[in-house]
Amino acid sequence: MADRLEPILPGSYLGILGGGQLGRMFTQAAQAMGYKVCVLDPDSDSPAGSIAEKFIQADYTNSIALKEMAALCAAVSTEFENVPAQALDDLESLGVFVAPRSSCVSLAQNRIAEKKFLATWKSETNIGPVPYFVIEHDADIAHVPTDLFPGILKTARMGYDGKGQVTIDDTEGLIAAWNHFERVPCVLEKRMELDFEVSALVVRGHDDVVVAYPVSQNIHRSGILHTSTVPAPSLKPAQEKKIVDAAKALIRKIDYVGVLCIEFFVLKNGEIVANEIAPRPHNSGHYTMDACVSSQFEQQVRAMARLPLGDTRQLAPVSMLNLLGDLWFEGSEDKAREPAWNKVLAHPDAKLHLYGKSAPRIGRKMGHINCLGEALNEARQNCAAVATELGIEP
Ligand code: ADP
Ligand code: MG
């Protein structure tokens, strides 16, 4: 096993399951460091696949495709949260270094397992999950604690960007929503009074070294991330320390290798609760691409190549603005337009990232802009100015 500790050096192939924007930015970071990248994605129109040295278009469970990937790549990671655990296990059994491994990814794929995990370690991290109740059988409905209403019913699996969630006021609404979800396993969460939302971004190397980025403060619109600002304007230093310590402890508990994001809610009463875990680089960590010594994608490369981790130091205050497909339309999808890039590009400290997606759609993530500033206020003002010029409500 000694050779498993050797770093994988530039010139080698690294593999990524999933060819969306996260895979694309991973590919760009890996290529900048001299690696070659192999992308596996079922979709022929793949933002990462189109720039990778090798693109395998196949289902994640296609054994011929996985063998081809394993023959090429010494290490594989995933950008697609819902990748079948079996694919990661198969790659591992073919001798590939898989980071994060399937047990870590499975945990974050299932809200029930995720919340149990967070609850289990609450005594150590001092941060627990949102109060919740698992709904798997008809009989569970009768046992829902009434103090969870008003609540949010979330499907245990496959939710993202606010999809697979419904707000519920009472038992009647719960039954209707559960039927609407075709009675798949769900969690009912209490709807919390949020003061603001933040996320922690931590990285663990194969040698158990853990590093953390500054916590970002996130604003969502219609369940989709709108902006991330760092340093988090509303977060007190003691709260930031508590969150970072919890995230560092949790990444070790699951023996995770790679970049991990944990979303937290800071409640109106000052209490902090954990929302969810993403087993990969995260949209709220895109700010690291321009504002930190090492981006979250470089860290993913480093972790899976068993290199020492990079410096997470932040070099400038930043506010990241997400660009959704809505921007490409005048109101509805039948009136197309091109966003005012000339205006954005006139800002010397606004860093534009577009993901090369051919078809914009309402709500689809198309790119982001990292707005930097010498002071936090300047970064926020830049972000507001850029948003306004693009026609986005700041
Ligand atoms: P997704 O997987 O779609 O990101 P989340 O569970 O993170 O799902 O929910 C999306 C957003 O919905 C959160 O960022 C938050 O703004 C809001 N939200 C989710 N759960 C709750 C809750 N229990 N109480 C209040 N707001 C919530
Ligand atoms: Mg979320």
GROMACS .gro file of C-alpha atoms and ligand atoms in nm:
model
  422
    1MET     CA    1   0.000   0.000   0.000
    2ALA     CA    2   0.303   0.229   0.029
    3ASP     CA    3   0.260   0.350  -0.330
    4ARG     CA    4  -0.083   0.485  -0.238
    5LEU     CA    5   0.090   0.755  -0.037
    6GLU     CA    6   0.297   0.881  -0.327
    7PRO     CA    7   0.168   1.204  -0.478
    8ILE     CA    8   0.023   1.196  -0.829
    9LEU     CA    9   0.225   1.448  -1.027
   10PRO     CA   10   0.146   1.683  -1.319
   11GLY     CA   11   0.128   1.504  -1.652
   12SER     CA   12  -0.098   1.237  -1.499
   13TYR     CA   13  -0.469   1.204  -1.564
   14LEU     CA   14  -0.722   1.295  -1.292
   15GLY     CA   15  -1.081   1.183  -1.334
   16ILE     CA   16  -1.406   1.360  -1.252
   17LEU     CA   17  -1.756   1.214  -1.243
   18GLY     CA   18  -1.993   1.480  -1.371
   19GLY     CA   19  -1.936   1.734  -1.643
   20GLY     CA   20  -2.123   2.042  -1.522
   21GLN     CA   21  -1.977   2.377  -1.420
   22LEU     CA   22  -1.808   2.239  -1.109
   23GLY     CA   23  -1.636   1.977  -1.323
   24ARG     CA   24  -1.537   2.245  -1.572
   25MET     CA   25  -1.376   2.469  -1.309
   26PHE     CA   26  -1.205   2.163  -1.159
   27THR     CA   27  -1.075   2.075  -1.506
   28GLN     CA   28  -0.943   2.427  -1.561
   29ALA     CA   29  -0.762   2.424  -1.225
   30ALA     CA   30  -0.613   2.079  -1.292
   31GLN     CA   31  -0.500   2.175  -1.642
   32ALA     CA   32  -0.343   2.497  -1.513
   33MET     CA   33  -0.130   2.277  -1.286
   34GLY     CA   34  -0.028   2.050  -1.573
   35TYR     CA   35  -0.267   1.759  -1.520
   36LYS     CA   36  -0.484   1.600  -1.784
   37VAL     CA   37  -0.849   1.542  -1.704
   38CYS     CA   38  -1.094   1.267  -1.791
   39VAL     CA   39  -1.462   1.358  -1.752
   40LEU     CA   40  -1.744   1.104  -1.735
   41ASP     CA   41  -2.098   1.234  -1.788
   42PRO     CA   42  -2.410   1.085  -1.950
   43ASP     CA   43  -2.491   1.415  -2.124
   44SER     CA   44  -2.319   1.485  -2.457
   45ASP     CA   45  -2.348   1.861  -2.398
   46SER     CA   46  -2.103   1.891  -2.109
   47PRO     CA   47  -1.929   2.213  -1.995
   48ALA     CA   48  -1.639   2.007  -1.852
   49GLY     CA   49  -1.637   1.736  -2.117
   50SER     CA   50  -1.591   1.995  -2.391
   51ILE     CA   51  -1.257   2.114  -2.248
   52ALA     CA   52  -1.119   1.792  -2.095
   53GLU     CA   53  -0.845   1.591  -2.267
   54LYS     CA   54  -1.073   1.289  -2.247
   55PHE     CA   55  -1.454   1.288  -2.236
   56ILE     CA   56  -1.637   0.961  -2.181
   57GLN     CA   57  -2.005   1.001  -2.252
   58ALA     CA   58  -2.175   0.720  -2.061
   59ASP     CA   59  -2.394   0.644  -1.763
   60TYR     CA   60  -2.219   0.660  -1.426
   61THR     CA   61  -2.278   0.289  -1.374
   62ASN     CA   62  -2.154   0.179  -1.718
   63SER     CA   63  -1.885  -0.074  -1.627
   64ILE     CA   64  -1.696  -0.041  -1.955
   65ALA     CA   65  -1.678   0.336  -1.909
   66LEU     CA   66  -1.563   0.301  -1.547
   67LYS     CA   67  -1.292   0.055  -1.653
   68GLU     CA   68  -1.175   0.297  -1.921
   69MET     CA   69  -1.161   0.576  -1.664
   70ALA     CA   70  -0.976   0.356  -1.413
   71ALA     CA   71  -0.719   0.257  -1.676
   72LEU     CA   72  -0.644   0.624  -1.744
   73CYS     CA   73  -0.672   0.792  -1.403
   74ALA     CA   74  -0.477   0.737  -1.082
   75ALA     CA   75  -0.738   0.936  -0.887
   76VAL     CA   76  -1.105   1.021  -0.937
   77SER     CA   77  -1.337   1.269  -0.768
   78THR     CA   78  -1.699   1.366  -0.818
   79GLU     CA   79  -1.864   1.696  -0.895
   80PHE     CA   80  -2.214   1.553  -0.922
   81GLU     CA   81  -2.361   1.510  -0.577
   82ASN     CA   82  -2.604   1.239  -0.678
   83VAL     CA   83  -2.348   1.016  -0.847
   84PRO     CA   84  -2.434   0.650  -0.768
   85ALA     CA   85  -2.219   0.527  -0.478
   86GLN     CA   86  -2.166   0.208  -0.676
   87ALA     CA   87  -1.967   0.399  -0.939
   88LEU     CA   88  -1.723   0.523  -0.673
   89ASP     CA   89  -1.697   0.176  -0.518
   90ASP     CA   90  -1.632   0.019  -0.857
   91LEU     CA   91  -1.354   0.268  -0.930
   92GLU     CA   92  -1.199   0.204  -0.590
   93SER     CA   93  -1.206  -0.170  -0.645
   94LEU     CA   94  -1.032  -0.111  -0.979
   95GLY     CA   95  -0.741   0.039  -0.782
   96VAL     CA   96  -0.824   0.409  -0.827
   97PHE     CA   97  -0.773   0.657  -0.540
   98VAL     CA   98  -1.128   0.788  -0.492
   99ALA     CA   99  -1.163   1.117  -0.301
  100PRO     CA  100  -1.407   1.166  -0.139
  101ARG     CA  101  -1.494   0.798  -0.109
  102SER     CA  102  -1.844   0.659  -0.158
  103SER     CA  103  -1.940   0.641   0.213
  104CYS     CA  104  -1.886   1.019   0.242
  105VAL     CA  105  -2.082   1.094  -0.073
  106SER     CA  106  -2.367   0.861   0.029
  107LEU     CA  107  -2.401   1.039   0.362
  108ALA     CA  108  -2.448   1.376   0.196
  109GLN     CA  109  -2.685   1.231  -0.066
  110ASN     CA  110  -2.944   1.141   0.192
  111ARG     CA  111  -3.091   1.407   0.417
  112ILE     CA  112  -3.195   1.143   0.673
  113ALA     CA  113  -2.840   1.006   0.710
  114GLU     CA  114  -2.698   1.358   0.701
  115LYS     CA  115  -2.919   1.484   0.984
  116LYS     CA  116  -2.854   1.175   1.196
  117PHE     CA  117  -2.482   1.233   1.147
  118LEU     CA  118  -2.507   1.599   1.248
  119ALA     CA  119  -2.722   1.509   1.552
  120THR     CA  120  -2.478   1.235   1.659
  121TRP     CA  121  -2.187   1.477   1.686
  122LYS     CA  122  -2.376   1.774   1.826
  123SER     CA  123  -2.232   1.718   2.174
  124GLU     CA  124  -1.883   1.761   2.026
  125THR     CA  125  -1.944   2.033   1.766
  126ASN     CA  126  -2.201   2.231   1.968
  127ILE     CA  127  -2.401   2.270   1.647
  128GLY     CA  128  -2.689   2.038   1.565
  129PRO     CA  129  -2.925   1.998   1.269
  130VAL     CA  130  -3.252   2.187   1.224
  131PRO     CA  131  -3.527   2.014   1.432
  132TYR     CA  132  -3.668   1.743   1.203
  133PHE     CA  133  -3.878   1.429   1.178
  134VAL     CA  134  -3.834   1.144   0.930
  135ILE     CA  135  -4.137   1.051   0.717
  136GLU     CA  136  -4.106   0.708   0.555
  137HIS     CA  137  -4.437   0.535   0.629
  138ASP     CA  138  -4.802   0.639   0.659
  139ALA     CA  139  -4.789   0.575   1.032
  140ASP     CA  140  -4.513   0.837   1.073
  141ILE     CA  141  -4.756   1.121   0.993
  142ALA     CA  142  -4.948   1.068   1.317
  143HIS     CA  143  -4.628   1.103   1.520
  144VAL     CA  144  -4.502   1.431   1.378
  145PRO     CA  145  -4.433   1.670   1.668
  146THR     CA  146  -4.670   1.965   1.620
  147ASP     CA  147  -4.396   2.213   1.703
  148LEU     CA  148  -4.239   2.134   1.363
  149PHE     CA  149  -4.519   2.332   1.195
  150PRO     CA  150  -4.488   2.550   0.999
  151GLY     CA  151  -4.227   2.329   0.836
  152ILE     CA  152  -4.057   2.235   0.514
  153LEU     CA  153  -4.095   1.887   0.369
  154LYS     CA  154  -3.781   1.784   0.181
  155THR     CA  155  -3.727   1.464  -0.014
  156ALA     CA  156  -3.444   1.268   0.146
  157ARG     CA  157  -3.267   1.231  -0.187
  158MET     CA  158  -3.200   1.426  -0.507
  159GLY     CA  159  -3.290   1.776  -0.387
  160TYR     CA  160  -3.089   2.079  -0.504
  161ASP     CA  161  -3.139   2.453  -0.561
  162GLY     CA  162  -3.464   2.443  -0.362
  163LYS     CA  163  -3.607   2.155  -0.569
  164GLY     CA  164  -3.782   1.874  -0.381
  165GLN     CA  165  -3.907   2.106  -0.103
  166VAL     CA  166  -4.249   2.230  -0.003
  167THR     CA  167  -4.353   2.459   0.280
  168ILE     CA  168  -4.619   2.302   0.505
  169ASP     CA  169  -4.852   2.461   0.759
  170ASP     CA  170  -5.032   2.161   0.906
  171THR     CA  171  -5.089   1.785   0.891
  172GLU     CA  172  -5.328   1.817   0.598
  173GLY     CA  173  -5.066   2.004   0.396
  174LEU     CA  174  -4.806   1.748   0.497
  175ILE     CA  175  -5.016   1.459   0.364
  176ALA     CA  176  -5.079   1.644   0.037
  177ALA     CA  177  -4.710   1.728  -0.006
  178TRP     CA  178  -4.595   1.375   0.078
  179ASN     CA  179  -4.838   1.235  -0.180
  180HIS     CA  180  -4.709   1.494  -0.426
  181PHE     CA  181  -4.357   1.352  -0.367
  182GLU     CA  182  -4.502   1.004  -0.436
  183ARG     CA  183  -4.436   0.904  -0.074
  184VAL     CA  184  -4.061   0.870  -0.110
  185PRO     CA  185  -3.864   0.900   0.217
  186CYS     CA  186  -3.866   1.263   0.334
  187VAL     CA  187  -3.770   1.479   0.627
  188LEU     CA  188  -4.000   1.737   0.773
  189GLU     CA  189  -3.795   2.029   0.905
  190LYS     CA  190  -3.913   2.304   1.127
  191ARG     CA  191  -3.916   2.631   0.936
  192MET     CA  192  -3.659   2.840   1.121
  193GLU     CA  193  -3.647   3.216   1.168
  194LEU     CA  194  -3.321   3.282   0.986
  195ASP     CA  195  -3.117   3.589   1.063
  196PHE     CA  196  -2.872   3.497   0.785
  197GLU     CA  197  -2.708   3.198   0.613
  198VAL     CA  198  -2.342   3.106   0.595
  199SER     CA  199  -2.130   2.820   0.470
  200ALA     CA  200  -1.802   2.670   0.581
  201LEU     CA  201  -1.557   2.533   0.328
  202VAL     CA  202  -1.300   2.286   0.459
  203VAL     CA  203  -1.047   2.059   0.294
  204ARG     CA  204  -0.884   1.743   0.427
  205GLY     CA  205  -0.578   1.579   0.278
  206HIS     CA  206  -0.510   1.205   0.272
  207ASP     CA  207  -0.267   1.267   0.561
  208ASP     CA  208  -0.542   1.409   0.789
  209VAL     CA  209  -0.429   1.770   0.748
  210VAL     CA  210  -0.741   1.992   0.754
  211VAL     CA  211  -0.759   2.353   0.635
  212ALA     CA  212  -1.052   2.596   0.630
  213TYR     CA  213  -1.147   2.894   0.420
  214PRO     CA  214  -1.310   3.205   0.566
  215VAL     CA  215  -1.686   3.150   0.613
  216SER     CA  216  -1.908   3.304   0.344
  217GLN     CA  217  -2.242   3.473   0.402
  218ASN     CA  218  -2.499   3.363   0.148
  219ILE     CA  219  -2.819   3.516   0.017
  220HIS     CA  220  -3.061   3.284  -0.163
  221ARG     CA  221  -3.346   3.379  -0.395
  222SER     CA  222  -3.616   3.124  -0.471
  223GLY     CA  223  -3.397   2.855  -0.314
  224ILE     CA  224  -3.099   2.936  -0.541
  225LEU     CA  225  -2.779   3.102  -0.424
  226HIS     CA  226  -2.775   3.469  -0.526
  227THR     CA  227  -2.465   3.618  -0.360
  228SER     CA  228  -2.183   3.503  -0.130
  229THR     CA  229  -1.989   3.766   0.060
  230VAL     CA  230  -1.661   3.714   0.244
  231PRO     CA  231  -1.573   3.806   0.514
  232ALA     CA  232  -1.930   3.735   0.627
  233PRO     CA  233  -2.061   4.083   0.715
  234SER     CA  234  -2.302   3.974   0.992
  235LEU     CA  235  -2.096   3.696   1.152
  236LYS     CA  236  -1.923   3.761   1.484
  237PRO     CA  237  -1.565   3.627   1.521
  238ALA     CA  238  -1.676   3.385   1.796
  239GLN     CA  239  -1.953   3.249   1.571
  240GLU     CA  240  -1.709   3.207   1.284
  241LYS     CA  241  -1.471   3.012   1.508
  242LYS     CA  242  -1.752   2.788   1.630
  243ILE     CA  243  -1.860   2.713   1.271
  244VAL     CA  244  -1.508   2.648   1.142
  245ASP     CA  245  -1.426   2.425   1.440
  246ALA     CA  246  -1.746   2.226   1.384
  247ALA     CA  247  -1.675   2.184   1.011
  248LYS     CA  248  -1.318   2.073   1.080
  249ALA     CA  249  -1.438   1.819   1.334
  250LEU     CA  250  -1.709   1.684   1.103
  251ILE     CA  251  -1.479   1.636   0.802
  252ARG     CA  252  -1.257   1.416   1.021
  253LYS     CA  253  -1.550   1.215   1.159
  254ILE     CA  254  -1.635   1.085   0.813
  255ASP     CA  255  -1.273   1.029   0.709
  256TYR     CA  256  -1.328   1.256   0.412
  257VAL     CA  257  -1.057   1.350   0.161
  258GLY     CA  258  -1.119   1.656  -0.055
  259VAL     CA  259  -1.322   1.978  -0.042
  260LEU     CA  260  -1.638   1.976   0.172
  261CYS     CA  261  -1.897   2.249   0.223
  262ILE     CA  262  -2.137   2.271   0.516
  263GLU     CA  263  -2.428   2.517   0.511
  264PHE     CA  264  -2.537   2.674   0.840
  265PHE     CA  265  -2.827   2.893   0.950
  266VAL     CA  266  -2.773   3.169   1.204
  267LEU     CA  267  -3.110   3.212   1.372
  268LYS     CA  268  -3.277   3.531   1.491
  269ASN     CA  269  -3.205   3.422   1.850
  270GLY     CA  270  -2.832   3.391   1.772
  271GLU     CA  271  -2.829   3.011   1.775
  272ILE     CA  272  -2.644   2.830   1.494
  273VAL     CA  273  -2.781   2.515   1.327
  274ALA     CA  274  -2.638   2.304   1.047
  275ASN     CA  275  -2.844   2.278   0.728
  276GLU     CA  276  -2.674   2.047   0.481
  277ILE     CA  277  -2.344   1.903   0.362
  278ALA     CA  278  -2.214   1.910   0.004
  279PRO     CA  279  -1.941   1.653  -0.070
  280ARG     CA  280  -1.758   1.868  -0.326
  281PRO     CA  281  -1.653   2.223  -0.410
  282HIS     CA  282  -1.959   2.446  -0.370
  283ASN     CA  283  -2.116   2.746  -0.539
  284SER     CA  284  -2.062   2.950  -0.220
  285GLY     CA  285  -1.689   2.875  -0.252
  286HIS     CA  286  -1.649   3.020  -0.601
  287TYR     CA  287  -1.522   3.338  -0.437
  288THR     CA  288  -1.195   3.154  -0.365
  289MET     CA  289  -1.112   3.154  -0.738
  290ASP     CA  290  -1.019   3.522  -0.733
  291ALA     CA  291  -1.000   3.617  -0.367
  292CYS     CA  292  -0.779   3.346  -0.214
  293VAL     CA  293  -0.425   3.214  -0.258
  294SER     CA  294  -0.566   2.873  -0.364
  295SER     CA  295  -0.908   2.819  -0.516
  296GLN     CA  296  -1.139   2.544  -0.393
  297PHE     CA  297  -1.082   2.365  -0.726
  298GLU     CA  298  -0.704   2.373  -0.688
  299GLN     CA  299  -0.757   2.224  -0.340
  300GLN     CA  300  -0.965   1.943  -0.485
  301VAL     CA  301  -0.682   1.870  -0.728
  302ARG     CA  302  -0.428   1.879  -0.445
  303ALA     CA  303  -0.633   1.656  -0.215
  304MET     CA  304  -0.699   1.389  -0.476
  305ALA     CA  305  -0.340   1.402  -0.605
  306ARG     CA  306  -0.221   1.353  -0.244
  307LEU     CA  307  -0.026   1.680  -0.256
  308PRO     CA  308   0.015   1.913   0.042
  309LEU     CA  309  -0.293   2.138   0.063
  310GLY     CA  310  -0.275   2.496  -0.061
  311ASP     CA  311  -0.297   2.817   0.140
  312THR     CA  312  -0.659   2.921   0.208
  313ARG     CA  313  -0.568   3.280   0.292
  314GLN     CA  314  -0.803   3.546   0.157
  315LEU     CA  315  -0.627   3.827  -0.030
  316ALA     CA  316  -0.919   4.065  -0.082
  317PRO     CA  317  -1.279   4.112   0.034
  318VAL     CA  318  -1.522   3.973  -0.221
  319SER     CA  319  -1.887   3.944  -0.310
  320MET     CA  320  -1.983   3.675  -0.562
  321LEU     CA  321  -2.286   3.724  -0.783
  322ASN     CA  322  -2.448   3.421  -0.949
  323LEU     CA  323  -2.560   3.457  -1.311
  324LEU     CA  324  -2.874   3.259  -1.389
  325GLY     CA  325  -3.022   3.186  -1.729
  326ASP     CA  326  -3.292   3.445  -1.654
  327LEU     CA  327  -3.042   3.708  -1.767
  328TRP     CA  328  -3.060   3.583  -2.123
  329PHE     CA  329  -3.431   3.660  -2.148
  330GLU     CA  330  -3.652   3.964  -2.142
  331GLY     CA  331  -3.904   3.839  -1.887
  332SER     CA  332  -4.005   3.510  -2.048
  333GLU     CA  333  -3.813   3.238  -2.233
  334ASP     CA  334  -3.953   3.343  -2.572
  335LYS     CA  335  -3.773   3.680  -2.571
  336ALA     CA  336  -3.400   3.610  -2.585
  337ARG     CA  337  -3.125   3.869  -2.536
  338GLU     CA  338  -2.751   3.877  -2.467
  339PRO     CA  339  -2.649   4.008  -2.123
  340ALA     CA  340  -2.463   4.340  -2.113
  341TRP     CA  341  -2.113   4.191  -2.082
  342ASN     CA  342  -1.949   4.513  -2.199
  343LYS     CA  343  -2.078   4.683  -1.883
  344VAL     CA  344  -1.954   4.405  -1.655
  345LEU     CA  345  -1.616   4.393  -1.825
  346ALA     CA  346  -1.577   4.769  -1.779
  347HIS     CA  347  -1.529   4.700  -1.406
  348PRO     CA  348  -1.158   4.627  -1.351
  349ASP     CA  349  -1.225   4.437  -1.027
  350ALA     CA  350  -1.523   4.228  -1.143
  351LYS     CA  351  -1.403   3.882  -1.247
  352LEU     CA  352  -1.642   3.720  -1.493
  353HIS     CA  353  -1.673   3.340  -1.510
  354LEU     CA  354  -1.905   3.184  -1.769
  355TYR     CA  355  -1.956   2.810  -1.782
  356GLY     CA  356  -1.991   2.761  -2.158
  357LYS     CA  357  -2.345   2.622  -2.138
  358SER     CA  358  -2.508   2.633  -2.478
  359ALA     CA  359  -2.870   2.669  -2.369
  360PRO     CA  360  -2.968   2.927  -2.107
  361ARG     CA  361  -3.285   2.847  -1.911
  362ILE     CA  362  -3.468   3.035  -1.636
  363GLY     CA  363  -3.305   2.938  -1.304
  364ARG     CA  364  -3.008   2.759  -1.468
  365LYS     CA  365  -2.664   2.850  -1.334
  366MET     CA  366  -2.471   3.000  -1.629
  367GLY     CA  367  -2.182   3.176  -1.457
  368HIS     CA  368  -2.078   3.401  -1.172
  369ILE     CA  369  -1.888   3.724  -1.111
  370ASN     CA  370  -1.644   3.772  -0.824
  371CYS     CA  371  -1.652   4.138  -0.728
  372LEU     CA  372  -1.343   4.238  -0.534
  373GLY     CA  373  -1.271   4.547  -0.329
  374GLU     CA  374  -1.004   4.688  -0.104
  375ALA     CA  375  -1.260   4.700   0.176
  376LEU     CA  376  -1.565   4.482   0.226
  377ASN     CA  377  -1.802   4.770   0.155
  378GLU     CA  378  -1.629   4.841  -0.172
  379ALA     CA  379  -1.667   4.476  -0.279
  380ARG     CA  380  -2.036   4.485  -0.190
  381GLN     CA  381  -2.090   4.812  -0.372
  382ASN     CA  382  -1.913   4.675  -0.680
  383CYS     CA  383  -2.136   4.371  -0.668
  384ALA     CA  384  -2.451   4.582  -0.639
  385ALA     CA  385  -2.335   4.803  -0.929
  386VAL     CA  386  -2.259   4.507  -1.155
  387ALA     CA  387  -2.591   4.343  -1.069
  388THR     CA  388  -2.784   4.661  -1.145
  389GLU     CA  389  -2.608   4.708  -1.477
  390LEU     CA  390  -2.701   4.354  -1.577
  391GLY     CA  391  -3.062   4.410  -1.474
  392ILE     CA  392  -3.043   4.184  -1.167
  393GLU     CA  393  -3.203   4.314  -0.849
  394PRO     CA  394  -2.893   4.359  -0.624
  395ADP     P1  395  -3.088   2.272  -0.142
  395ADP     O1  396  -3.036   2.132  -0.143
  395ADP     O2  397  -3.187   2.297  -0.249
  395ADP     O3  398  -2.979   2.373  -0.133
  395ADP     P2  399  -3.156   2.350   0.128
  395ADP     O4  400  -3.199   2.255   0.232
  395ADP     O5  401  -3.019   2.408   0.145
  395ADP     O6  402  -3.175   2.279  -0.011
  395ADP     O7  403  -3.261   2.469   0.120
  395ADP     C1  404  -3.250   2.578   0.031
  395ADP     C2  405  -3.276   2.709   0.103
  395ADP     O8  406  -3.409   2.710   0.160
  395ADP     C3  407  -3.185   2.733   0.221
  395ADP     O9  408  -3.061   2.788   0.179
  395ADP     C4  409  -3.269   2.829   0.305
  395ADP    O10  410  -3.268   2.959   0.250
  395ADP     C5  411  -3.409   2.775   0.287
  395ADP     N1  412  -3.439   2.676   0.394
  395ADP     C6  413  -3.414   2.543   0.387
  395ADP     N2  414  -3.450   2.480   0.501
  395ADP     C7  415  -3.499   2.574   0.583
  395ADP     C8  416  -3.554   2.573   0.716
  395ADP     N3  417  -3.566   2.458   0.786
  395ADP     N4  418  -3.596   2.689   0.771
  395ADP     C9  419  -3.586   2.804   0.699
  395ADP     N5  420  -3.536   2.814   0.575
  395ADP    C10  421  -3.493   2.701   0.516
  396MG      MG  422  -2.853   2.419   0.022
   0.00000   0.00000   0.00000
